[in-house]
Coordinates of C-alpha atoms in Angstrom, one line a residue:
Chain A
M8 CA -16.3 32.4 17.4
A9 CA -14.2 30.4 19.6
V10 CA -15.8 26.8 20.6
S11 CA -14.3 24.5 23.2
K12 CA -13.3 21.2 21.8
C13 CA -12.7 17.8 23.0
S14 CA -15.2 18.1 25.8
R15 CA -16.8 15.3 28.0
L16 CA -20.5 14.9 26.7
S17 CA -22.0 14.1 30.4
G18 CA -24.6 16.2 32.4
P19 CA -26.4 19.2 31.4
L20 CA -24.2 19.2 28.1
I21 CA -25.8 16.3 26.7
Q22 CA -29.1 17.7 27.1
E23 CA -27.8 20.9 25.6
L24 CA -26.1 18.7 22.3
L25 CA -29.5 17.1 22.0
D26 CA -31.9 20.4 21.9
S27 CA -29.4 21.9 19.3
V28 CA -29.5 19.0 16.6
D29 CA -32.3 17.1 15.1
N30 CA -30.1 14.7 12.6
F31 CA -27.6 11.9 14.1
L32 CA -25.0 10.2 11.7
F33 CA -23.6 7.1 13.2
D34 CA -20.9 5.6 12.2
C35 CA -21.4 1.7 13.0
D36 CA -17.9 -0.7 13.5
G37 CA -16.8 0.7 16.6
V38 CA -20.0 3.1 17.6
I39 CA -22.7 1.1 17.4
W40 CA -21.4 -2.3 17.4
R41 CA -18.0 -4.5 17.3
G42 CA -18.0 -7.5 14.8
D43 CA -21.6 -9.0 15.3
Q44 CA -22.0 -7.6 19.0
A45 CA -23.8 -4.2 19.5
I46 CA -21.9 -2.2 21.9
P47 CA -24.1 -2.3 25.3
G48 CA -26.7 0.4 25.2
A49 CA -26.1 1.4 21.9
S50 CA -30.0 0.1 20.2
E51 CA -31.5 1.7 23.1
V52 CA -29.3 5.0 22.0
T53 CA -30.8 4.8 18.9
N54 CA -34.3 4.0 19.1
L55 CA -34.5 6.4 21.8
L56 CA -33.2 9.3 19.7
K57 CA -35.7 7.9 16.9
K58 CA -38.9 8.0 19.5
N59 CA -37.5 11.6 20.7
G60 CA -38.1 12.8 17.0
K61 CA -34.4 12.8 16.0
R62 CA -33.7 11.8 12.3
V63 CA -31.0 9.0 12.7
F64 CA -28.8 7.6 9.7
F65 CA -26.0 5.2 9.7
V66 CA -23.0 6.0 7.5
T67 CA -20.2 3.2 7.4
N68 CA -17.1 3.0 5.5
N69 CA -17.4 -0.9 5.6
S70 CA -18.7 -2.1 2.2
T71 CA -18.8 -5.9 3.2
K72 CA -22.9 -5.3 3.3
T73 CA -25.6 -3.9 0.8
R74 CA -28.1 -1.4 2.6
E75 CA -30.7 -4.5 2.8
M76 CA -27.9 -6.4 4.8
Y77 CA -27.0 -3.7 7.3
A78 CA -31.1 -3.7 8.1
E79 CA -31.3 -7.2 8.7
K80 CA -28.0 -7.2 11.2
M81 CA -29.7 -4.1 12.7
A82 CA -32.8 -5.9 13.2
K83 CA -31.1 -8.8 14.6
L84 CA -29.1 -6.8 17.0
G85 CA -31.9 -4.9 18.1
F86 CA -31.3 -1.3 16.1
Q87 CA -34.9 0.1 14.7
A88 CA -33.3 1.3 11.3
K89 CA -34.7 1.3 7.7
T90 CA -33.0 -0.1 5.1
E91 CA -32.9 3.6 3.5
E92 CA -31.4 5.1 6.4
V93 CA -28.4 3.0 6.1
F94 CA -25.4 4.6 4.1
G95 CA -22.6 2.0 3.4
T96 CA -19.8 2.2 1.2
A97 CA -21.0 -0.1 -1.6
Y98 CA -24.5 1.4 -1.9
C99 CA -22.5 4.6 -2.1
S100 CA -20.1 4.1 -4.8
A101 CA -22.7 2.2 -6.6
V102 CA -24.6 6.1 -6.6
Y103 CA -21.3 7.7 -7.4
L104 CA -20.7 5.6 -10.7
K105 CA -24.1 5.8 -11.9
N106 CA -25.2 9.2 -10.9
I107 CA -21.9 11.2 -10.7
A108 CA -19.4 9.3 -12.7
K109 CA -22.2 8.0 -15.6
L110 CA -20.3 4.9 -15.9
D111 CA -21.2 3.2 -19.5
G112 CA -19.4 0.3 -19.2
K113 CA -18.3 -2.6 -16.4
V114 CA -16.3 -2.5 -13.2
Y115 CA -13.5 -4.8 -12.6
L116 CA -13.9 -5.3 -9.0
I117 CA -11.9 -6.1 -6.5
G118 CA -14.6 -6.7 -3.7
G119 CA -17.1 -8.6 -2.4
N120 CA -20.7 -9.7 -2.9
A121 CA -22.3 -6.5 -1.9
L122 CA -20.5 -4.1 -3.4
S123 CA -21.2 -6.6 -6.7
K124 CA -25.0 -6.9 -6.0
E125 CA -25.2 -2.8 -5.1
L126 CA -23.9 -2.0 -8.6
Q127 CA -25.7 -4.8 -10.2
K128 CA -28.4 -2.8 -8.9
V129 CA -27.8 0.0 -10.6
G130 CA -27.1 -1.9 -13.6
I131 CA -23.6 -1.9 -13.7
Q132 CA -21.9 -5.5 -14.6
T133 CA -18.7 -6.5 -12.4
V134 CA -15.9 -8.6 -13.3
G135 CA -13.6 -10.3 -11.3
S136 CA -14.4 -10.8 -7.7
G137 CA -14.3 -13.7 -5.7
P138 CA -10.8 -16.1 -5.4
D139 CA -8.1 -15.4 -8.2
P140 CA -5.4 -17.3 -7.1
V141 CA -1.7 -16.7 -9.2
S142 CA -0.9 -18.9 -12.2
G143 CA 1.5 -19.5 -14.6
G144 CA 4.7 -17.2 -14.7
Q145 CA 5.7 -13.6 -14.9
S146 CA 5.2 -13.3 -18.5
D147 CA 1.6 -14.9 -17.9
W148 CA 0.7 -12.1 -15.5
A149 CA 1.9 -9.5 -17.7
D150 CA -0.3 -10.8 -20.6
V151 CA -3.7 -11.6 -18.8
P152 CA -6.2 -10.7 -20.9
L153 CA -8.3 -7.9 -20.3
D154 CA -12.1 -7.3 -21.1
P155 CA -12.6 -4.1 -23.4
E156 CA -15.6 -3.3 -22.0
V157 CA -14.2 -2.7 -18.3
K158 CA -14.5 1.4 -17.9
A159 CA -13.4 1.4 -14.2
V160 CA -11.9 -0.4 -11.4
V161 CA -13.4 -0.2 -7.7
V162 CA -11.4 -1.1 -4.7
G163 CA -13.6 -2.2 -2.0
F164 CA -12.7 -4.7 0.9
D165 CA -11.5 -8.2 -0.7
E166 CA -10.6 -11.0 1.6
H167 CA -9.8 -13.0 -2.0
F168 CA -7.2 -10.0 -2.6
S169 CA -4.2 -11.6 -4.5
Y170 CA -1.7 -10.5 -6.5
M171 CA -3.1 -11.7 -9.8
K172 CA -6.0 -8.7 -8.6
L173 CA -3.6 -6.4 -8.4
S174 CA -1.6 -7.5 -11.5
K175 CA -5.1 -7.1 -13.6
A176 CA -5.8 -3.9 -11.9
L177 CA -2.5 -2.5 -13.0
K178 CA -3.2 -3.1 -16.6
Y179 CA -6.6 -1.6 -16.5
L180 CA -5.7 1.2 -14.9
D181 CA -2.9 1.9 -17.7
N182 CA -5.6 3.3 -19.6
P183 CA -6.1 6.9 -18.0
D184 CA -9.8 6.6 -19.3
C185 CA -10.1 3.8 -16.9
L186 CA -11.8 5.3 -13.4
F187 CA -10.6 4.3 -10.4
V188 CA -12.7 4.6 -7.5
G189 CA -11.7 3.0 -3.8
T190 CA -14.3 2.3 -0.9
N191 CA -12.4 3.8 1.8
T192 CA -8.9 4.3 3.6
D193 CA -9.4 3.1 6.7
T194 CA -6.5 0.9 7.5
R195 CA -8.2 -1.7 9.9
L196 CA -11.5 -3.0 10.8
P197 CA -11.9 -3.4 14.6
L198 CA -13.6 -7.1 15.9
E199 CA -15.2 -7.7 19.0
G200 CA -12.9 -7.8 22.1
G201 CA -10.4 -5.1 20.8
R202 CA -9.3 -7.6 17.8
V203 CA -9.1 -6.0 14.3
V204 CA -8.1 -7.4 11.0
P205 CA -6.4 -5.3 7.9
G206 CA -9.0 -2.8 6.5
T207 CA -9.7 -1.9 2.7
G208 CA -7.3 0.9 3.2
C209 CA -4.3 -1.6 2.9
L210 CA -5.5 -3.1 -0.4
V211 CA -6.6 0.5 -1.9
R212 CA -2.8 1.6 -1.0
A213 CA -1.2 -1.5 -2.7
V214 CA -3.5 -0.8 -6.4
E215 CA -2.3 3.0 -5.8
T216 CA 0.9 2.0 -5.8
A217 CA 0.9 -0.3 -8.5
A218 CA -1.0 1.8 -10.7
Q219 CA 1.1 5.3 -9.8
R220 CA -2.7 6.9 -9.6
K221 CA -4.9 8.1 -6.6
A222 CA -8.1 6.3 -6.0
Q223 CA -11.3 8.9 -6.0
I224 CA -12.3 7.5 -2.4
I225 CA -15.9 7.3 -1.8
G226 CA -15.8 7.0 1.9
K227 CA -15.1 9.3 5.0
P228 CA -13.5 11.7 5.2
S229 CA -14.6 12.1 1.7
H230 CA -17.8 14.2 1.7
F231 CA -19.5 12.1 -0.4
M232 CA -21.2 10.2 1.8
F233 CA -22.9 12.9 3.4
D234 CA -23.6 14.4 -0.1
C235 CA -26.0 11.4 -0.8
V236 CA -27.6 11.5 2.6
V237 CA -28.3 15.1 2.1
S238 CA -29.6 14.2 -1.5
E239 CA -31.8 11.8 -0.2
Y240 CA -32.9 13.4 3.0
G241 CA -32.3 17.7 2.9
I242 CA -30.7 17.8 6.0
D243 CA -29.4 20.7 7.8
P244 CA -25.5 20.6 8.5
A245 CA -25.7 22.7 11.3
R246 CA -28.1 20.7 13.1
T247 CA -26.5 17.6 12.5
V248 CA -24.1 15.5 14.8
M249 CA -21.8 12.9 13.6
V250 CA -21.0 10.2 16.0
G251 CA -18.0 8.2 15.4
D252 CA -14.6 6.2 16.2
R253 CA -11.9 7.5 14.3
L254 CA -10.0 10.6 14.3
D255 CA -9.4 10.4 10.5
T256 CA -12.5 9.6 8.5
D257 CA -15.6 10.4 11.2
I258 CA -14.8 13.3 12.9
L259 CA -12.6 14.8 9.8
L260 CA -15.9 14.4 7.9
G261 CA -17.8 16.2 10.5
S262 CA -15.8 19.1 10.7
S263 CA -15.4 19.2 7.0
C264 CA -19.1 19.3 6.4
G265 CA -19.9 21.5 9.3
L266 CA -21.4 18.9 11.6
K267 CA -21.0 18.9 15.2
T268 CA -18.8 15.8 16.3
V269 CA -18.5 13.4 19.1
L270 CA -16.1 11.0 19.3
T271 CA -16.5 7.4 21.2
L272 CA -14.1 5.8 22.5
T273 CA -15.5 2.2 22.0
G274 CA -13.1 1.8 18.6
V275 CA -10.5 2.8 17.2
S276 CA -9.1 6.2 18.0
H277 CA -8.1 7.1 21.6
L278 CA -8.5 10.1 23.5
I279 CA -4.7 11.1 23.6
E280 CA -4.8 11.5 19.8
A281 CA -7.5 13.9 19.8
T282 CA -5.9 15.8 22.7
A283 CA -2.5 15.6 20.6
H284 CA -4.3 16.9 17.2
Q285 CA -5.4 19.4 19.7
E286 CA -2.4 20.6 21.5
S287 CA -0.7 20.4 18.1
H288 CA -2.5 23.7 16.9
C289 CA -1.7 22.5 13.3
P290 CA -4.3 23.5 10.6
E291 CA -4.5 20.4 8.9
R292 CA -5.0 18.3 12.0
T293 CA -7.6 20.6 13.5
G294 CA -10.1 18.7 11.8
M295 CA -9.7 15.8 13.8
V296 CA -10.3 17.2 17.3
P297 CA -13.9 16.2 17.8
D298 CA -16.1 18.9 19.5
Y299 CA -17.1 16.5 22.3
Y300 CA -16.2 12.7 23.7
V301 CA -18.0 9.9 25.1
E302 CA -16.8 6.5 27.0
T303 CA -19.8 5.1 25.1
I304 CA -22.3 6.3 23.1
A305 CA -24.8 4.6 25.9
D306 CA -23.4 7.7 28.1
L307 CA -26.0 9.4 26.0
L308 CA -28.7 7.0 28.0
P309 CA -29.7 8.7 31.1
A310 CA -30.5 12.3 29.1
L311 CA -32.5 10.4 26.8
Q312 CA -34.5 8.2 29.3
G313 CA -35.0 10.9 31.5
Chain B
M14 CA 33.1 22.0 -7.9
A15 CA 29.9 22.1 -9.9
V16 CA 29.9 19.3 -11.9
S17 CA 27.7 19.1 -15.2
K18 CA 25.1 16.7 -14.8
C19 CA 22.6 14.2 -16.9
S20 CA 25.3 14.7 -19.6
R21 CA 25.0 11.8 -22.8
L22 CA 27.9 9.5 -22.6
S23 CA 29.4 9.2 -26.3
G24 CA 32.0 9.6 -28.0
P25 CA 35.6 10.6 -26.0
L26 CA 33.1 11.3 -22.9
I27 CA 32.9 7.2 -22.5
Q28 CA 36.9 6.8 -22.3
E29 CA 37.2 9.4 -20.0
L30 CA 34.8 7.7 -17.6
L31 CA 36.4 4.6 -18.0
N32 CA 39.6 5.8 -17.0
S33 CA 38.1 7.4 -14.0
V34 CA 36.5 3.8 -12.5
D35 CA 37.6 0.6 -11.5
N36 CA 34.4 -0.7 -10.4
F37 CA 30.9 -1.3 -11.7
L38 CA 27.5 -1.9 -10.4
F39 CA 24.8 -2.8 -12.8
D40 CA 21.6 -3.3 -12.3
C41 CA 19.6 -6.2 -13.8
D42 CA 16.4 -5.7 -14.5
G43 CA 15.7 -2.8 -17.3
V44 CA 19.6 -2.7 -17.6
I45 CA 21.2 -6.1 -18.4
W46 CA 18.2 -7.8 -19.5
R47 CA 14.3 -7.6 -19.4
G48 CA 12.4 -10.6 -18.2
D49 CA 14.5 -13.6 -19.8
E50 CA 16.2 -11.5 -23.0
A51 CA 19.3 -10.1 -22.3
I52 CA 19.4 -6.5 -23.6
P53 CA 21.3 -6.6 -27.0
G54 CA 25.1 -6.2 -26.5
A55 CA 24.8 -6.2 -22.9
P56 CA 26.7 -9.6 -22.3
E57 CA 29.0 -8.1 -24.4
V58 CA 29.9 -4.9 -22.5
I59 CA 30.1 -6.6 -19.2
N60 CA 32.8 -9.7 -20.6
L61 CA 34.4 -7.1 -22.1
L62 CA 34.7 -4.6 -18.9
K63 CA 35.9 -7.3 -17.1
K64 CA 38.5 -8.2 -19.6
N65 CA 39.6 -4.4 -19.3
G66 CA 40.6 -5.1 -16.0
K67 CA 37.3 -3.4 -14.1
R68 CA 35.7 -5.1 -11.2
V69 CA 32.1 -6.0 -11.9
F70 CA 29.3 -6.6 -9.5
F71 CA 25.3 -7.1 -10.2
V72 CA 23.3 -5.1 -7.4
T73 CA 19.4 -5.8 -7.9
N74 CA 16.5 -5.4 -5.6
N75 CA 14.8 -8.3 -7.4
S76 CA 14.1 -11.1 -4.3
T77 CA 12.9 -13.6 -6.7
K78 CA 16.6 -15.4 -7.1
T79 CA 19.2 -16.4 -4.7
R80 CA 23.2 -15.7 -5.9
E81 CA 23.2 -19.1 -7.5
M82 CA 20.2 -18.8 -9.8
Y83 CA 21.2 -15.5 -11.2
A84 CA 24.5 -16.9 -11.8
E85 CA 23.0 -19.4 -13.4
K86 CA 20.5 -16.8 -15.3
M87 CA 23.6 -14.9 -16.2
A88 CA 25.8 -18.1 -17.8
K89 CA 22.4 -19.0 -19.7
L90 CA 22.4 -15.5 -21.3
G91 CA 25.8 -15.3 -21.9
F92 CA 27.2 -13.1 -18.8
Q93 CA 30.5 -14.2 -17.3
A94 CA 29.9 -13.9 -13.8
K95 CA 30.4 -15.4 -10.8
T96 CA 27.7 -15.9 -7.9
E97 CA 29.7 -13.9 -5.5
E98 CA 29.4 -10.9 -7.7
V99 CA 25.6 -10.8 -7.3
F100 CA 24.0 -9.3 -5.0
G101 CA 20.3 -9.4 -4.7
T102 CA 17.9 -8.9 -2.2
A103 CA 17.1 -12.4 -1.2
Y104 CA 20.9 -12.7 0.1
C105 CA 21.1 -9.0 1.3
S106 CA 18.1 -9.4 3.9
A107 CA 19.7 -12.7 5.0
V108 CA 23.2 -10.9 5.3
F109 CA 21.2 -8.2 7.1
L110 CA 19.0 -10.3 9.6
K111 CA 22.1 -12.9 10.4
H112 CA 25.0 -10.3 10.9
I113 CA 23.4 -6.7 11.8
A114 CA 20.1 -7.6 13.3
K115 CA 21.7 -11.0 14.8
L116 CA 18.2 -12.4 14.4
D117 CA 17.7 -14.9 16.8
G118 CA 14.2 -16.6 16.0
K119 CA 11.9 -17.6 12.7
V120 CA 10.6 -15.2 9.8
Y121 CA 7.4 -15.1 8.9
L122 CA 8.0 -14.8 5.3
V123 CA 5.7 -13.2 2.4
G124 CA 7.9 -14.0 -0.1
G125 CA 9.4 -17.0 -2.6
N126 CA 11.3 -19.8 -2.4
A127 CA 14.5 -17.3 -3.2
L128 CA 14.4 -15.6 0.3
S129 CA 13.2 -19.2 1.8
K130 CA 16.6 -20.5 0.8
E131 CA 18.9 -17.5 1.1
L132 CA 18.1 -17.2 4.8
Q133 CA 18.1 -20.9 5.5
T134 CA 21.6 -20.7 4.1
A135 CA 22.4 -18.1 6.9
G136 CA 20.8 -20.8 9.5
I137 CA 17.3 -18.7 9.6
Q138 CA 14.1 -20.8 9.4
T139 CA 11.1 -19.4 8.1
V140 CA 7.5 -20.3 8.3
G141 CA 4.6 -18.6 5.6
S142 CA 5.5 -18.8 2.3
G143 CA 3.4 -20.2 -0.6
P144 CA -0.1 -19.9 -1.3
D145 CA -2.3 -18.9 1.7
P146 CA -5.8 -18.6 0.5
V147 CA -8.6 -17.3 3.3
F148 CA -10.1 -19.4 5.1
G149 CA -13.5 -19.3 7.7
G150 CA -14.6 -15.8 8.7
Q151 CA -13.4 -12.2 9.9
S152 CA -13.4 -13.7 13.5
D153 CA -11.4 -16.8 12.2
W154 CA -8.6 -13.9 10.6
A155 CA -8.5 -12.1 14.0
D156 CA -7.8 -15.2 15.9
V157 CA -5.5 -16.9 13.5
P158 CA -2.8 -18.7 15.4
L159 CA 0.9 -17.6 15.8
D160 CA 4.1 -19.1 15.8
P161 CA 5.6 -18.1 18.8
E162 CA 9.4 -18.6 17.5
V163 CA 8.8 -15.8 14.6
K164 CA 11.1 -13.0 15.8
A165 CA 11.0 -10.8 12.2
V166 CA 8.7 -10.5 9.2
V167 CA 10.3 -10.5 5.6
V168 CA 8.2 -9.1 2.7
G169 CA 9.7 -9.8 -0.3
F170 CA 8.1 -10.3 -4.0
D171 CA 5.2 -13.0 -3.5
E172 CA 2.9 -14.0 -6.3
H173 CA 0.9 -15.6 -3.7
F174 CA 0.6 -12.5 -1.6
S175 CA -2.8 -12.9 0.1
Y176 CA -5.5 -10.9 2.8
M177 CA -4.5 -14.1 5.1
K178 CA -0.7 -13.6 4.6
L179 CA -1.7 -9.6 5.6
T180 CA -3.8 -10.5 8.3
K181 CA -0.8 -12.9 9.8
A182 CA 2.1 -10.0 9.2
L183 CA -0.6 -7.4 11.0
K184 CA -0.7 -9.7 13.9
Y185 CA 3.0 -10.7 14.1
L186 CA 3.8 -6.8 13.7
D187 CA 1.9 -5.8 16.1
N188 CA 4.5 -6.9 18.8
P189 CA 7.0 -3.8 18.6
N190 CA 10.0 -6.3 19.6
C191 CA 9.2 -8.2 15.9
L192 CA 11.2 -6.9 13.1
F193 CA 10.1 -5.7 10.0
V194 CA 12.1 -6.1 6.9
G195 CA 11.4 -5.3 3.0
T196 CA 13.6 -6.4 0.5
N197 CA 12.7 -3.2 -1.9
T198 CA 9.9 -0.4 -2.5
D199 CA 10.1 -0.8 -6.4
T200 CA 6.5 -0.2 -7.3
R201 CA 6.7 -2.2 -10.7
L202 CA 9.1 -5.0 -12.3
P203 CA 10.0 -4.2 -16.0
L204 CA 9.5 -7.2 -18.3
E205 CA 10.3 -7.7 -21.9
G206 CA 8.4 -5.5 -24.3
G207 CA 7.8 -2.5 -22.1
R208 CA 5.5 -4.7 -20.0
A209 CA 5.5 -4.4 -16.2
V210 CA 3.8 -6.2 -13.7
P211 CA 3.5 -4.8 -10.0
G212 CA 6.6 -5.4 -7.9
T213 CA 7.4 -5.5 -4.2
G214 CA 6.9 -1.9 -3.1
C215 CA 2.8 -2.7 -3.8
L216 CA 3.0 -5.1 -1.0
V217 CA 5.8 -3.6 1.5
R218 CA 2.9 -0.9 1.2
A219 CA 0.2 -2.8 2.0
V220 CA 2.0 -4.2 5.1
E221 CA 3.0 -1.1 6.3
T222 CA -0.2 0.4 6.1
V223 CA -1.9 -2.3 8.3
S224 CA 1.0 -2.5 10.8
Q225 CA 1.0 1.1 10.7
R226 CA 5.1 0.7 10.8
K227 CA 7.5 1.3 8.3
A228 CA 9.9 -1.8 7.3
Q229 CA 13.4 -1.4 7.1
I230 CA 14.4 -1.5 3.2
I231 CA 17.1 -3.6 2.6
G232 CA 17.6 -2.6 -1.5
K233 CA 18.2 0.4 -3.2
P234 CA 18.2 3.5 -2.3
S235 CA 19.3 2.3 1.0
H236 CA 22.6 2.2 1.2
F237 CA 22.7 -1.4 2.9
M238 CA 23.2 -3.0 -0.6
F239 CA 26.3 -0.9 -1.3
D240 CA 27.8 -1.8 1.7
C241 CA 27.4 -5.3 1.3
V242 CA 29.3 -5.3 -1.6
V243 CA 32.3 -2.9 0.4
S244 CA 32.5 -5.1 3.1
E245 CA 32.7 -8.4 0.9
Y246 CA 35.2 -6.2 -1.6
G247 CA 36.3 -3.1 -0.2
I248 CA 35.8 -0.6 -3.1
D249 CA 36.8 2.9 -3.6
P250 CA 33.1 4.7 -4.1
A251 CA 35.1 7.5 -6.0
R252 CA 36.4 4.7 -8.4
T253 CA 32.9 3.4 -9.0
V254 CA 29.5 4.0 -11.3
M255 CA 26.4 2.7 -10.1
V256 CA 24.3 1.9 -13.3
G257 CA 20.7 1.4 -13.5
D258 CA 17.1 2.4 -15.0
R259 CA 15.5 3.9 -11.8
L260 CA 16.4 7.3 -10.7
D261 CA 14.7 6.8 -7.2
T262 CA 16.7 3.5 -6.4
D263 CA 19.6 3.0 -8.7
I264 CA 20.7 6.3 -9.2
L265 CA 20.0 7.6 -5.6
L266 CA 21.6 5.3 -4.1
G267 CA 24.7 6.1 -6.3
S268 CA 24.4 9.5 -5.3
N269 CA 23.9 8.7 -1.2
C270 CA 27.0 6.6 -1.8
G271 CA 29.2 9.1 -3.7
L272 CA 29.6 7.0 -6.7
K273 CA 29.3 8.3 -10.3
T274 CA 25.7 7.4 -11.7
L275 CA 24.9 6.4 -15.2
L276 CA 21.3 6.0 -16.3
T277 CA 20.3 3.7 -18.5
L278 CA 16.7 4.3 -21.1
T279 CA 15.8 0.5 -21.5
G280 CA 14.0 0.2 -18.2
V281 CA 11.5 2.2 -16.1
S282 CA 12.5 5.7 -15.8
H283 CA 12.8 8.4 -19.0
L284 CA 15.0 11.2 -19.3
D285 CA 12.4 13.8 -18.8
E286 CA 11.9 12.6 -15.6
A287 CA 15.7 13.1 -15.0
T288 CA 15.6 16.5 -16.6
A289 CA 12.8 17.6 -14.2
H290 CA 14.4 16.4 -11.3
Q291 CA 17.4 18.4 -12.4
E292 CA 15.3 22.1 -13.3
S293 CA 13.7 21.4 -9.9
H294 CA 16.9 22.4 -8.0
C295 CA 15.2 20.9 -5.6
P296 CA 17.6 19.3 -2.8
E297 CA 15.5 16.4 -2.2
R298 CA 15.6 15.4 -6.1
T299 CA 19.4 16.4 -7.2
G300 CA 20.5 12.8 -5.9
M301 CA 18.1 11.6 -8.5
V302 CA 19.4 13.4 -11.3
P303 CA 22.5 11.0 -12.7
D304 CA 26.0 12.3 -14.3
Y305 CA 25.0 10.6 -17.6
Y306 CA 22.8 8.8 -19.4
V307 CA 22.6 6.3 -22.3
E308 CA 19.7 4.9 -24.6
T309 CA 21.3 1.4 -23.7
I310 CA 24.5 0.3 -22.0
A311 CA 25.3 -0.9 -25.2
D312 CA 26.1 2.5 -26.0
L313 CA 29.3 1.4 -24.3
L314 CA 30.5 -1.3 -26.8
P315 CA 32.1 1.1 -29.2
A316 CA 34.5 2.3 -26.8
L317 CA 35.3 -0.8 -25.1
Q318 CA 35.8 -2.7 -28.4
G319 CA 38.2 -0.1 -29.7

């Protein structure tokens, strides 16, 4: 059944969508907030959705916060959200390593506190995070001692990323039995005011290039994060909508998992990119065409308040 | 004319090759030395070639030394080589920016002393090289001040590579008029004893990923370095052989420029990779099939000494 795509979500169409779904998955950066500022109207939207009996989850590729830290930020910005409703890649990476990969050993971590904490919570020790400036010469880098208990390398957002860490990761990953996990491949992290900083994708790409191996990616568009939500809540994909700002992560995930998809224009992707994918008629690109789009999720307010 | 490829260079075939060429281009890492150790027999090969009237040049993607520093290292290891016979990417990047791009402004340099020196020798000022650890929070990274005189970003080997540098490069490269140059895309740097450390390719890939732009690459397999040799010495490609250890840089450069190509097995690439390219019959891969191979360039000694 052909469904028209990339439709502006407005007027009666909003109520139609609301009636056809029970569950909302929201991306965070560029969708409900930018940096430390909520998108105007966003908290009202998610709170009203819950009030109207919808289940609301947050699915974010950002690995710099634990579930608890996200819940704190949400409370601070006026979003009513429980810790268990947030699915960040720090948490989901820990779930993956513990329950799927059944890791029995330590993790060499290129990442921050949140990843470290979520991994420790599931009983996985980490080494390597924090500053690691270069020392010595080339020979020293090649001979840097390894921790024999390390059985996986995990790459997430790391403001302390350095050549030294790249060298260590290369050495660990030379062993084909060492797992290689990346939290996500977003190339940029959107902040307030349209500013951006480099995203985890750049770091994962650097390590993949050095190791000549592909990382197992936890974050969108990989369906693993959706699997986490399903396994904890048992939701019906056909009655679920993914709301995101990136065509190549949020929308693609939604399409791949059989969800409805809404693109919001307050983040990374532009409408013109969505229509370009649509007009390409290219099979690999149709997954990045959203069902609907809004200028901002605040566009849903009238239908929710009415 | 079909030419049999990937032939073991031995016996009378060596003399045949020697008679058919006047010029030798040698890669350095993995070909004439590994780290700070000469490949056994390599100095004798180079010196005898010159004694036998061949012209010998060194063409290396390694950006960590100036021409003078390479000449010093060569003298130390017993190679008779003049400064002007060495073409490293630090020198060639300066040539490119000065004479081809005609850069009028500063360079934001993600690279070391050698690049800095060669650029200064060409009258181009650099900013940014050396340690640059992260400070402040995400907002500070996004707002890091730029030098308005910077008109190009150059990425070479940088052991001080950091997230902060990635952030600055992103900001400079947001301006489409800012040039983007990478010295080379080698993913690894081979050292003594078969060890390897991450190569410049990993850093270039990180910056390309964040800026969503492709770097202009100076080093092999781009033909620019060969153009440098030709413009300074006027050599005939048909009477020139490229000797290298990497199929995707040295051999590909040789093929693209119409040179004969000789793979040595003392470095990065393995013989089975060469035969795999050969057996693929894939047009994009034939350029990576060498005409000849040797276990080590010392295999040339008997013919040169006789």
